[in-house]
Amino acid sequence: MEEPRQDRDGERAIGENEKSDLHLKRRIGLIGAASFVIGIVIGSGIFVSPKNVLVYSGSIGLCLTIWVGVGLFVLIISLVYAELGSAFHNSGGEYIYIKDACGGLPAFLVVWAQALLRTPASRTLRALVFADYVDKVVSSTSCSIPRSIKLMIAIIEILTLAITNMISVRLTTNIQVFFTATKVIALVIIGVGGIVKLAQGSFGELTTGFEDTNEDFTVVLAIYSCFFAYDGWQAINNIAEEINQPKRNIPLALVLSTLVIIVVYVLANVSYFSVMTKQEFLASWTVAYSWGQKILGSAAIIVPISVLCSIHGSSNGSSFGISRIMFAASREGQLPEIMSYLNVNSLIPTFSIAFSTCISLLMLIPADIGQLINLVGFVTFILVCGTMAANIKFRLTMKEYSPVFKVPLVVPMICILILLFLLVVPFVHKPKMEFLYGLAFIIGGMILYPLVYFKIQIPGYYHVTVFFQLLMNIAPPAKRE
């Protein structure tokens, strides 16, 4: 009988005669889980979104209020996700919750929007911002980089993420912890720089308060941009099967990481406004670099390098999470079966990672940072709204639903009302094309669902599956109990 091999992570690998036992391993502890949340959330958002938040809010006072308010709202939402995460220990997050609560079609639309639109768009956005900050590093010593080279840098960043996630879960986790520490240090530097300025009596634009506040519904778009900066807390639920002691570690990691993020974000924005004028703030997407030029002078190059670490860490965690959503949906029969196949050595869903990477690369073609931010926010609100509804249904109808703790039932109800308001307003007041694209994409999923429901296979699917099995050394996982 063939002896089980040991993979590079020290985990038990599977011999050829044991492929039916392939499954995800629990290899992530509390620190790793919290690092994934902080690492994904603190990415490009805090270095890009501040511009749009100020544009649509109009005033410094309202801008800071939105940062605090959205942070608290995300904390409340994350408590609902923590409740669900302590009750459901399978990977898939929002997909699993909505499928168990609402059935096949809503669940399919979740994975359709999440795996094929939201996460690839978010990763593409981060790659574009990554390229912009590489440009800042290079231009500090020579000339600016042409747009074509920026696109090549974005492509290399996306491919690097894919390769890293295909190699090893432990490598991915260690990278996440390292880059999480790096980005928090970078933001602490920005925050401390602002505090020093305030202590010196330099309040900058903070003294303008609520001057020039926008009083129409464009403020909702400021919330979209701010929400993008906070987005990512739900990723921990996507990897629930790989977290040790999930009933304890998922709620703890979500609450602790969200509180850290709120404090860091508010300090960063106070620092920005204590140093920069509104005109400087609105002049570029690379806000952190502009801040560094004014505070650090010739040492400002430290800032874009730190931001690059931040963006890479965020994209790393996001890439890790989305492959697990596709794995879960495939295992449930709502994506092609090959999406759930695991590499027989690393026990990683490598095909899902490769497929999601290809979608992100395609999204580089119409690259526009502002539109991508709005698109990601729109899809996120829909998914979160569905998750809140699933939580309510579990509480009211499922007797065996037994989370470690329960938030008051009124909490998800209020969250749904707020989210519906945020979804409707952009269509009523100056609708933007990206929102229409998002809505059309979801409607397209409804049209395609019958193909999934009746399990209609495209001609040649079997041969394609066999080809990729041999190419990527992948095999079907164990059946979900």
mmCIF file of N, CA and C in Angstrom, residues 7-10 162-175 320 345-350:
data_model
loop_
_atom_site.group_PDB
_atom_site.id
_atom_site.type_symbol
_atom_site.label_atom_id
_atom_site.label_comp_id
_atom_site.label_asym_id
_atom_site.label_seq_id
_atom_site.Cartn_x
_atom_site.Cartn_y
_atom_site.Cartn_z
ATOM 1 N N ASP A 7 3.549 16.921 2.544
ATOM 2 C CA ASP A 7 3.724 18.064 1.650
ATOM 3 C C ASP A 7 4.645 19.074 2.290
ATOM 4 N N ARG A 8 4.926 20.149 1.571
ATOM 5 C CA ARG A 8 5.892 21.148 2.026
ATOM 6 C C ARG A 8 5.404 21.902 3.250
ATOM 7 N N ASP A 9 4.116 21.799 3.588
ATOM 8 C CA ASP A 9 3.591 22.478 4.763
ATOM 9 C C ASP A 9 3.624 21.575 5.993
ATOM 10 N N GLY A 10 4.106 20.360 5.822
ATOM 11 C CA GLY A 10 4.106 19.453 6.946
ATOM 12 C C GLY A 10 2.777 18.759 7.131
ATOM 13 N N ALA A 162 -1.410 34.954 -7.965
ATOM 14 C CA ALA A 162 -1.920 33.623 -8.309
ATOM 15 C C ALA A 162 -0.891 32.544 -7.987
ATOM 16 N N ILE A 163 0.350 32.771 -8.371
ATOM 17 C CA ILE A 163 1.401 31.778 -8.147
ATOM 18 C C ILE A 163 1.606 31.538 -6.656
ATOM 19 N N THR A 164 1.639 32.620 -5.878
ATOM 20 C CA THR A 164 1.820 32.501 -4.431
ATOM 21 C C THR A 164 0.715 31.662 -3.805
ATOM 22 N N ASN A 165 -0.528 31.932 -4.201
ATOM 23 C CA ASN A 165 -1.664 31.216 -3.623
ATOM 24 C C ASN A 165 -1.735 29.761 -4.063
ATOM 25 N N MET A 166 -1.101 29.441 -5.186
ATOM 26 C CA MET A 166 -1.101 28.059 -5.667
ATOM 27 C C MET A 166 -0.039 27.204 -4.981
ATOM 28 N N ILE A 167 0.971 27.834 -4.423
ATOM 29 C CA ILE A 167 2.105 27.079 -3.889
ATOM 30 C C ILE A 167 1.789 26.434 -2.547
ATOM 31 N N SER A 168 1.288 27.245 -1.581
ATOM 32 C CA SER A 168 1.145 26.734 -0.223
ATOM 33 C C SER A 168 0.247 27.632 0.607
ATOM 34 N N VAL A 169 -0.638 27.025 1.402
ATOM 35 C CA VAL A 169 -1.471 27.795 2.332
ATOM 36 C C VAL A 169 -0.596 28.466 3.383
ATOM 37 N N ARG A 170 0.406 27.732 3.863
ATOM 38 C CA ARG A 170 1.268 28.303 4.900
ATOM 39 C C ARG A 170 2.056 29.492 4.367
ATOM 40 N N LEU A 171 2.554 29.384 3.142
ATOM 41 C CA LEU A 171 3.272 30.508 2.535
ATOM 42 C C LEU A 171 2.347 31.706 2.396
ATOM 43 N N THR A 172 1.116 31.463 1.925
ATOM 44 C CA THR A 172 0.146 32.543 1.773
ATOM 45 C C THR A 172 -0.137 33.210 3.107
ATOM 46 N N THR A 173 -0.316 32.397 4.162
ATOM 47 C CA THR A 173 -0.602 32.943 5.490
ATOM 48 C C THR A 173 0.572 33.749 6.019
ATOM 49 N N ASN A 174 1.787 33.222 5.871
ATOM 50 C CA ASN A 174 2.967 33.942 6.354
ATOM 51 C C ASN A 174 3.158 35.266 5.625
ATOM 52 N N ILE A 175 2.926 35.257 4.315
ATOM 53 C CA ILE A 175 3.002 36.497 3.539
ATOM 54 C C ILE A 175 1.974 37.492 4.054
ATOM 55 N N PHE A 320 -6.892 34.519 -2.017
ATOM 56 C CA PHE A 320 -7.041 33.302 -1.219
ATOM 57 C C PHE A 320 -8.516 33.010 -0.960
ATOM 58 N N ASN A 345 -1.041 17.437 -3.935
ATOM 59 C CA ASN A 345 0.093 17.649 -3.038
ATOM 60 C C ASN A 345 -0.155 18.775 -2.036
ATOM 61 N N SER A 346 -0.609 19.924 -2.526
ATOM 62 C CA SER A 346 -0.787 21.091 -1.651
ATOM 63 C C SER A 346 -2.186 21.198 -1.070
ATOM 64 N N LEU A 347 -3.154 20.438 -1.604
ATOM 65 C CA LEU A 347 -4.559 20.490 -1.160
ATOM 66 C C LEU A 347 -5.137 21.893 -1.327
ATOM 67 N N ILE A 348 -4.812 22.533 -2.438
ATOM 68 C CA ILE A 348 -5.266 23.892 -2.742
ATOM 69 C C ILE A 348 -6.086 23.848 -4.032
ATOM 70 N N PRO A 349 -7.218 24.589 -4.101
ATOM 71 C CA PRO A 349 -8.027 24.616 -5.332
ATOM 72 C C PRO A 349 -7.366 25.460 -6.419
ATOM 73 N N THR A 350 -6.336 24.913 -7.025
ATOM 74 C CA THR A 350 -5.502 25.685 -7.948
ATOM 75 C C THR A 350 -6.239 26.106 -9.216
#
